Coordinates of C-alpha atoms and ligand atoms in Angstrom, one line a residue:
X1 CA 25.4 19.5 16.1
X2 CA 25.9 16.1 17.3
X3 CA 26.5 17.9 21.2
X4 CA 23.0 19.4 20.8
X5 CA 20.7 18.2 22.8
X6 CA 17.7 16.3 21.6
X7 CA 14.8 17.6 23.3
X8 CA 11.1 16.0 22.1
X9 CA 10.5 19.6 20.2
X10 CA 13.5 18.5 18.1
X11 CA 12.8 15.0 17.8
X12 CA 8.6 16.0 16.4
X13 CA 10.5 18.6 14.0
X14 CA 12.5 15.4 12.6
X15 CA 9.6 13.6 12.4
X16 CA 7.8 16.3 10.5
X17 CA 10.5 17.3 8.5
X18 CA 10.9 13.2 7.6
X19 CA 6.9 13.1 6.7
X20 CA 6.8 16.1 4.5
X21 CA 9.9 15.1 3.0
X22 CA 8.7 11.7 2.0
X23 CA 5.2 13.4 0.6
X24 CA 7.3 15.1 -1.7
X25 CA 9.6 12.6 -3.2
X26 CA 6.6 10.5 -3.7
X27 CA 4.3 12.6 -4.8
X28 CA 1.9 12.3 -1.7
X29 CA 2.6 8.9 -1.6
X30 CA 1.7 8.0 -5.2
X31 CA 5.4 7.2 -6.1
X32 CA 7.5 4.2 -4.2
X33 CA 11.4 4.8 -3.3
X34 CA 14.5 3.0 -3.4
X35 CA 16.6 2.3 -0.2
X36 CA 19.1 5.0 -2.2
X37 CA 16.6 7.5 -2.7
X38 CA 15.1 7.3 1.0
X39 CA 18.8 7.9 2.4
X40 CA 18.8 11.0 0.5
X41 CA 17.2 12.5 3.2
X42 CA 19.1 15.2 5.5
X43 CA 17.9 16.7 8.9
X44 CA 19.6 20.2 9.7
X45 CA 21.5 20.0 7.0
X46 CA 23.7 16.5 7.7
X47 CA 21.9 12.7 6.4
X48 CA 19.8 11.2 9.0
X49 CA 18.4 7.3 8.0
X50 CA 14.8 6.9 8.3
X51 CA 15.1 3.2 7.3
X52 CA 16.3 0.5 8.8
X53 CA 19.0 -1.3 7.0
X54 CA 18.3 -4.9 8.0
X55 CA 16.0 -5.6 10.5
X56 CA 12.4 -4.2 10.4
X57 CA 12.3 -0.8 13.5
X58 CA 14.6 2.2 13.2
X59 CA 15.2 3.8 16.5
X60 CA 18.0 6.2 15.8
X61 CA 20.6 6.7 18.8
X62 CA 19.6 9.9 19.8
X63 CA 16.4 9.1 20.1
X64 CA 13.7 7.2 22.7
X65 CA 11.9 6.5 20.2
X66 CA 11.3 4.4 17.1
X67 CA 11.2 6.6 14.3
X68 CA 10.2 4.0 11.3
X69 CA 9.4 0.7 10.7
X70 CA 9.7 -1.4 7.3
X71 CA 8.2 -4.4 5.9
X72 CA 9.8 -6.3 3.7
X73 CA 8.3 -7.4 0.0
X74 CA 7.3 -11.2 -0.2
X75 CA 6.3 -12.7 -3.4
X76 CA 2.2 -14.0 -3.6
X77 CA 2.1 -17.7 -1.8
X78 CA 4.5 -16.8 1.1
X79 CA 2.2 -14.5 3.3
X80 CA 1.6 -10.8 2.7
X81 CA 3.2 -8.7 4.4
X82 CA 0.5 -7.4 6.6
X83 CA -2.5 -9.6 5.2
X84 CA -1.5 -11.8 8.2
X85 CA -1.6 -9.3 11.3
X86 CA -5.0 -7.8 10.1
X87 CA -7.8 -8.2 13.4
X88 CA -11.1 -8.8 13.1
X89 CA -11.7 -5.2 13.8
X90 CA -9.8 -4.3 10.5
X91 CA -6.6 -2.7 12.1
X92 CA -3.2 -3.7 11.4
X93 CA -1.0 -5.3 13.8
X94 CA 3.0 -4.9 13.7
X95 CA 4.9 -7.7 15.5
X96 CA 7.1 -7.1 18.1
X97 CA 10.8 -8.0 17.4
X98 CA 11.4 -11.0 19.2
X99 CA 9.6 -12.7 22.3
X100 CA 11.0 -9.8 24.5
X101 CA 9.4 -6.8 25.2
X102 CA 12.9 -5.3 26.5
X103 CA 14.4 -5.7 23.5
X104 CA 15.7 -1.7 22.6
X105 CA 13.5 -1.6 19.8
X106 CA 10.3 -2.9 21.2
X107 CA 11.1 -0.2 23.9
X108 CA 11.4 2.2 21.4
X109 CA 7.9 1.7 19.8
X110 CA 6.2 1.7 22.7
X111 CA 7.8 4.8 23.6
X112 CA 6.1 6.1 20.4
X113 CA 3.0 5.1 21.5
X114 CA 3.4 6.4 24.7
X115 CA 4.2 9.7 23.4
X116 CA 1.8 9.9 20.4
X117 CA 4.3 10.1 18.1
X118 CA 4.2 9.7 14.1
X119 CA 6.1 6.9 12.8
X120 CA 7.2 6.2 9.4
X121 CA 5.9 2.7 7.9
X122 CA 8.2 1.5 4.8
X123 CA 6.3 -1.2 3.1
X124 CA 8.2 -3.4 0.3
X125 CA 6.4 -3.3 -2.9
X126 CA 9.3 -5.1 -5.2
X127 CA 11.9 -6.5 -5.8
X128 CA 15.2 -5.8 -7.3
X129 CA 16.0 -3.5 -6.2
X130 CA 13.8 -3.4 -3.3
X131 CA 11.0 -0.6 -3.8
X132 CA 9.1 0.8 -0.6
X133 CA 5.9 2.7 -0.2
X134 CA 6.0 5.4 2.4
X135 CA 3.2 5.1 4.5
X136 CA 3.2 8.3 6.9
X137 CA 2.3 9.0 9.2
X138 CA 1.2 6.0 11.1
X139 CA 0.6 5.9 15.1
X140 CA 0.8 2.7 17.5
X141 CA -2.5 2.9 19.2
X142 CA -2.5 0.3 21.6
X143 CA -0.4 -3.0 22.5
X144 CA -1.1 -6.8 22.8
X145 CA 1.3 -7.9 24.7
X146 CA -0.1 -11.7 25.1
X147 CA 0.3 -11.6 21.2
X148 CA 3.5 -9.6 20.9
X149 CA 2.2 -7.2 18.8
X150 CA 1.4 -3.3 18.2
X151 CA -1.9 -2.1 17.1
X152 CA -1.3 0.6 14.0
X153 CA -3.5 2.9 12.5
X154 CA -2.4 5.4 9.9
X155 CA -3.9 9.0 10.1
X156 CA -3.3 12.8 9.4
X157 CA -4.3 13.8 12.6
X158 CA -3.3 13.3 15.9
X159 CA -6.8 13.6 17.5
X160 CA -8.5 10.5 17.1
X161 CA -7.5 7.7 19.1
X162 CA -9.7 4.8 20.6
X163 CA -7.6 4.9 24.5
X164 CA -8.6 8.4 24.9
X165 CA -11.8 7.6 24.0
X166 CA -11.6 5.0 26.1
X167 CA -14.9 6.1 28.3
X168 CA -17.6 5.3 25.5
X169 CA -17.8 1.9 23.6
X170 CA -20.2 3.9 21.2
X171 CA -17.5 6.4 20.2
X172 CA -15.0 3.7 20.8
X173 CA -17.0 2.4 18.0
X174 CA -17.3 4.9 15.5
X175 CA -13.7 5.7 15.7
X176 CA -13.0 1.9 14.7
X177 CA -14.8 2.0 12.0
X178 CA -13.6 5.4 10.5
X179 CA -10.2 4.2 11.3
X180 CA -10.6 1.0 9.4
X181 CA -11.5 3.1 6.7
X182 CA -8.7 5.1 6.8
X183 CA -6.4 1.8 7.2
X184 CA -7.8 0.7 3.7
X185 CA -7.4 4.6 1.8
X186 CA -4.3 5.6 3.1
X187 CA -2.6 1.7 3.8
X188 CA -3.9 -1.0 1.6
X189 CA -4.7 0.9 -1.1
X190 CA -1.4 2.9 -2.0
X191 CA 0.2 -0.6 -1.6
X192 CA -2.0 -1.9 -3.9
X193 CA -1.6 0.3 -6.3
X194 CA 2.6 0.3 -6.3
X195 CA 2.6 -3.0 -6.1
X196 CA 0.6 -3.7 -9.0
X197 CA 2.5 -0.8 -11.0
X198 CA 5.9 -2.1 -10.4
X199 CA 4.6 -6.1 -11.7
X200 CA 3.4 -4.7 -15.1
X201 CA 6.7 -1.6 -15.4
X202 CA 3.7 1.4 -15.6
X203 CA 2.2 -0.4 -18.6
X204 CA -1.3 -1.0 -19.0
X205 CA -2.1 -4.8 -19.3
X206 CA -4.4 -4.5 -22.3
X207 CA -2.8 -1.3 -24.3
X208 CA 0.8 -1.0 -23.4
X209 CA 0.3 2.5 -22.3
X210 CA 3.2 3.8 -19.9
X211 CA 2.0 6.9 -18.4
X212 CA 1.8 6.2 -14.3
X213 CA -1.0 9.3 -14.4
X214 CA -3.0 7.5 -16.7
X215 CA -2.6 4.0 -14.6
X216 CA -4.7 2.2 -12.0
X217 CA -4.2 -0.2 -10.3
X218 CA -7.4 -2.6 -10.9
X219 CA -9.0 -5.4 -8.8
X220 CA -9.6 -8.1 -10.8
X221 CA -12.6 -9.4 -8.9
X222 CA -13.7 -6.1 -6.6
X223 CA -12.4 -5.8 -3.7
X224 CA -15.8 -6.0 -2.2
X225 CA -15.9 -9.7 -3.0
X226 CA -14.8 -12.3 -0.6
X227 CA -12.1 -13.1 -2.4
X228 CA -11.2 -9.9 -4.0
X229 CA -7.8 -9.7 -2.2
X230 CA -5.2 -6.9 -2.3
X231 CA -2.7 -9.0 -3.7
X232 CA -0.7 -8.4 -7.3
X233 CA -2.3 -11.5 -8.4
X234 CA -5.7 -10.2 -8.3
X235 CA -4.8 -6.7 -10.1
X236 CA -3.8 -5.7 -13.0
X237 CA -2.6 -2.4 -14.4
X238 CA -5.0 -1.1 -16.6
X239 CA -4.7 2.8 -18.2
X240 CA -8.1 4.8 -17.4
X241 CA -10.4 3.8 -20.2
X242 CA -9.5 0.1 -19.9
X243 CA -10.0 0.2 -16.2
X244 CA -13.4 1.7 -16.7
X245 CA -14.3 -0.7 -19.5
X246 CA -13.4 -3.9 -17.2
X247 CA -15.0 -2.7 -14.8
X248 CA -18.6 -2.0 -16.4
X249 CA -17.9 -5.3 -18.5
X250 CA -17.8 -3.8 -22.2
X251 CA -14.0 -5.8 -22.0
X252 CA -13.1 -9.0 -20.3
X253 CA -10.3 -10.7 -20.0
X254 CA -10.4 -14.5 -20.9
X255 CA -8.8 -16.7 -18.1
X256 CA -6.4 -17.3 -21.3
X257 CA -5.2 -13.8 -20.8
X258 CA -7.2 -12.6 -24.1
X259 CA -8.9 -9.8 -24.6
X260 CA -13.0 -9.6 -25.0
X261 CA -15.5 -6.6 -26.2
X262 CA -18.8 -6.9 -25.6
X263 CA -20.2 -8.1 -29.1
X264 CA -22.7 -5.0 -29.1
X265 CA -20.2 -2.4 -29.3
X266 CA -17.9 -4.5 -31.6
X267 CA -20.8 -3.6 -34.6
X268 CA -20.8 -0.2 -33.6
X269 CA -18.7 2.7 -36.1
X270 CA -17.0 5.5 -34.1
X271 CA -14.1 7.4 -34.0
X272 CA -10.8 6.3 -32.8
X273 CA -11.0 5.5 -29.5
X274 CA -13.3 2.5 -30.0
X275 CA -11.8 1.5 -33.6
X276 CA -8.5 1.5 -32.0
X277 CA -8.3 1.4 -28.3
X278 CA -11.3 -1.0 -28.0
X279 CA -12.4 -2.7 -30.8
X280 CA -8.9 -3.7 -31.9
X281 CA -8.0 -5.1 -29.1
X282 CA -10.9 -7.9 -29.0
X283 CA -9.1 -11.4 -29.6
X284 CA -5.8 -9.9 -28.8
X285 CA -3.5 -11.2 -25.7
X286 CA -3.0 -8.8 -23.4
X287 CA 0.2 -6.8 -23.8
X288 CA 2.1 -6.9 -20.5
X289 CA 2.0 -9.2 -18.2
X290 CA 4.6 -9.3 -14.8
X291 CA 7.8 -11.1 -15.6
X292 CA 7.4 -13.5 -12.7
X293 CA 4.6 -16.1 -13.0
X294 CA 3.8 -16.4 -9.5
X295 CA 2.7 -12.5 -9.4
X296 CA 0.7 -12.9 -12.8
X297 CA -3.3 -13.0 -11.8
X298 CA -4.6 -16.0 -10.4
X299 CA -6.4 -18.3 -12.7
X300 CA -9.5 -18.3 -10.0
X301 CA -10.1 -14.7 -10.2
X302 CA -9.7 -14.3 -14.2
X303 CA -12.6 -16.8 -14.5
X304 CA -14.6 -15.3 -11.8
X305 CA -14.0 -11.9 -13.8
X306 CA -15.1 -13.7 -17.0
X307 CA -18.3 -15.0 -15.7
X308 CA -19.2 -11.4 -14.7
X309 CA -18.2 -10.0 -18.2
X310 CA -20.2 -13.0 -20.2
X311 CA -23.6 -12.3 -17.9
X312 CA -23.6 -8.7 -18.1
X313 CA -26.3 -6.6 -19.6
X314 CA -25.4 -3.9 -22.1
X315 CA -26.1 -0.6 -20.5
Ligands
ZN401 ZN1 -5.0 0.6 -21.8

């Protein structure tokens, strides 16, 4: 095997192999991995890393170029992993390694840009043991050299890229936009959401439930807001009907961490699900909260929340 040539065929089959791989194990990205359970993977039939053990850009031996790149997990207050290289136009950047673009492994991604070729982008989640989302795949689209940084956008399809559109600023356009949508679906939001799920162990904030299906990850202030960040200290985990119930204000959440119901409903009789799940939670604290402080939500946003919650109009 390891006399076999690697022609690019071989090195897109990897590449596939890798992506579908990884959308199984995590369920289609809804599941984060270990740095154990990501070397699990095997490539005809012997292991073959898709991480990269220390450093961020994995550009195996036999290959031109960069196959994955990783981000490590920082705690809220030191900066976000990518919250920092986001442009105005809503793309991510990835920094180069180094000052010097002849470094083997700043070769090695522009060689994947070059070539059009998917890349795999590990992004830390947690801690102890380190947990990474799988985003995949993701393409380089263009370079900024003068800032020593790659522009990334993550998409399905290898059709859509702003350089070959290069000949209308209309299109040029359109295709920013949609990809800045697609940067927030497939990017921010799966982050987000593992993020958020690892903080509060797959329990819902307000009910203790543990089921990951029946989880979200919820904004505390909407993301739609100016300061509704995608940060673990403005979500929370909240099971389905407690998402939906913070989010059309029948509960709030006291910047004390206690739990509200809208007064209205608290004189209402019904079956279990409000005498239980709802009403019976009004005055309580909330069940689960992260174990570390600093990713616990922001006293700013809870109040912000709050106001909404006390203005609101019964439905
Ligand atoms: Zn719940």
């Amino acid at each position: 095997m390891a006399g076999r040539l690697w022609t690019v065929e071989r090195d897109r089959r990897l590449r596939e192999e890798a992506i579908e791989w990884l959308k199984f194990r995590t369920d289609d990205g809804a599941i984060p991995l270990t740095r154990a359970e990501i070397r699990d993977f095997s490539f005809e039939g012997e292991p073959f890393a898709l991480q990269a053990t220390q450093q961020g850009i994995r550009k195996p031996r036999q290959l031109e170029a960069a196959l994955s790149i990783q981000t490590v997990y920082r705690t809220p207050g030191q900066s976000r992993p990518y919250e920092d290289t986001v442009g105005s136009d809503g793309l991510i950047r990835y920094m180069w390694r180094g000052d010097d673009p002849n470094l083997p492994e700043n070769r090695a991604l522009k060689s994947a840009m070059e070539n059009d070729l998917p890349l795999i982008w590990f992004i830390g989640v947690g801690m102890d043991p380190a947990l990474f989302q799988a985003v995949c795949p993701v393409y380089l689209i263009d370079e900024e050299p003068e800032l020593k940084r790659f522009v990334i956008v993550p998409h399905d399809e290898e059709a859509f890229f702003p350089r070959e559109a290069g000949a209308s600023t209309v299109i040029q356009e359109t295709v920013k936009r949609f990809l800045t949508r697609e940067t927030k679906i497939r990017l921010h939001q799966p982050v987000f959401r593992s993020t958020v799920l690892r903080a509060y162990e797959d329990r819902c904030a307000v009910c203790n439930l543990a089921h990951r299906v029946l989880l979200d990850a919820a904004h505390i202030v909407p993301d739609s807001h100016e300061l509704g960040i995608a940060s673990v200290v403005n979500g929370m985990a909240l099971c389905k009907i407690h998402h939906a119930a913070f989010d059309s204000s029948i509960l709030g959440i006291r910047p004390d961490m206690v739990v509200q119901i809208r007064p209205d409903l608290l004189e209402e009789i019904d079956g279990p699900m409000l005498e239980y799940g709802l009403k019976e939670r009004h005055g309580q604290k909330l069940m689960m909260l992260p174990t570390k402080k600093i990713e616990r939500p922001r006293a700013d946003l809870l109040e912000i929340a709050y106001e909404r919650f006390l203005h609101a109009k019964p439905a």
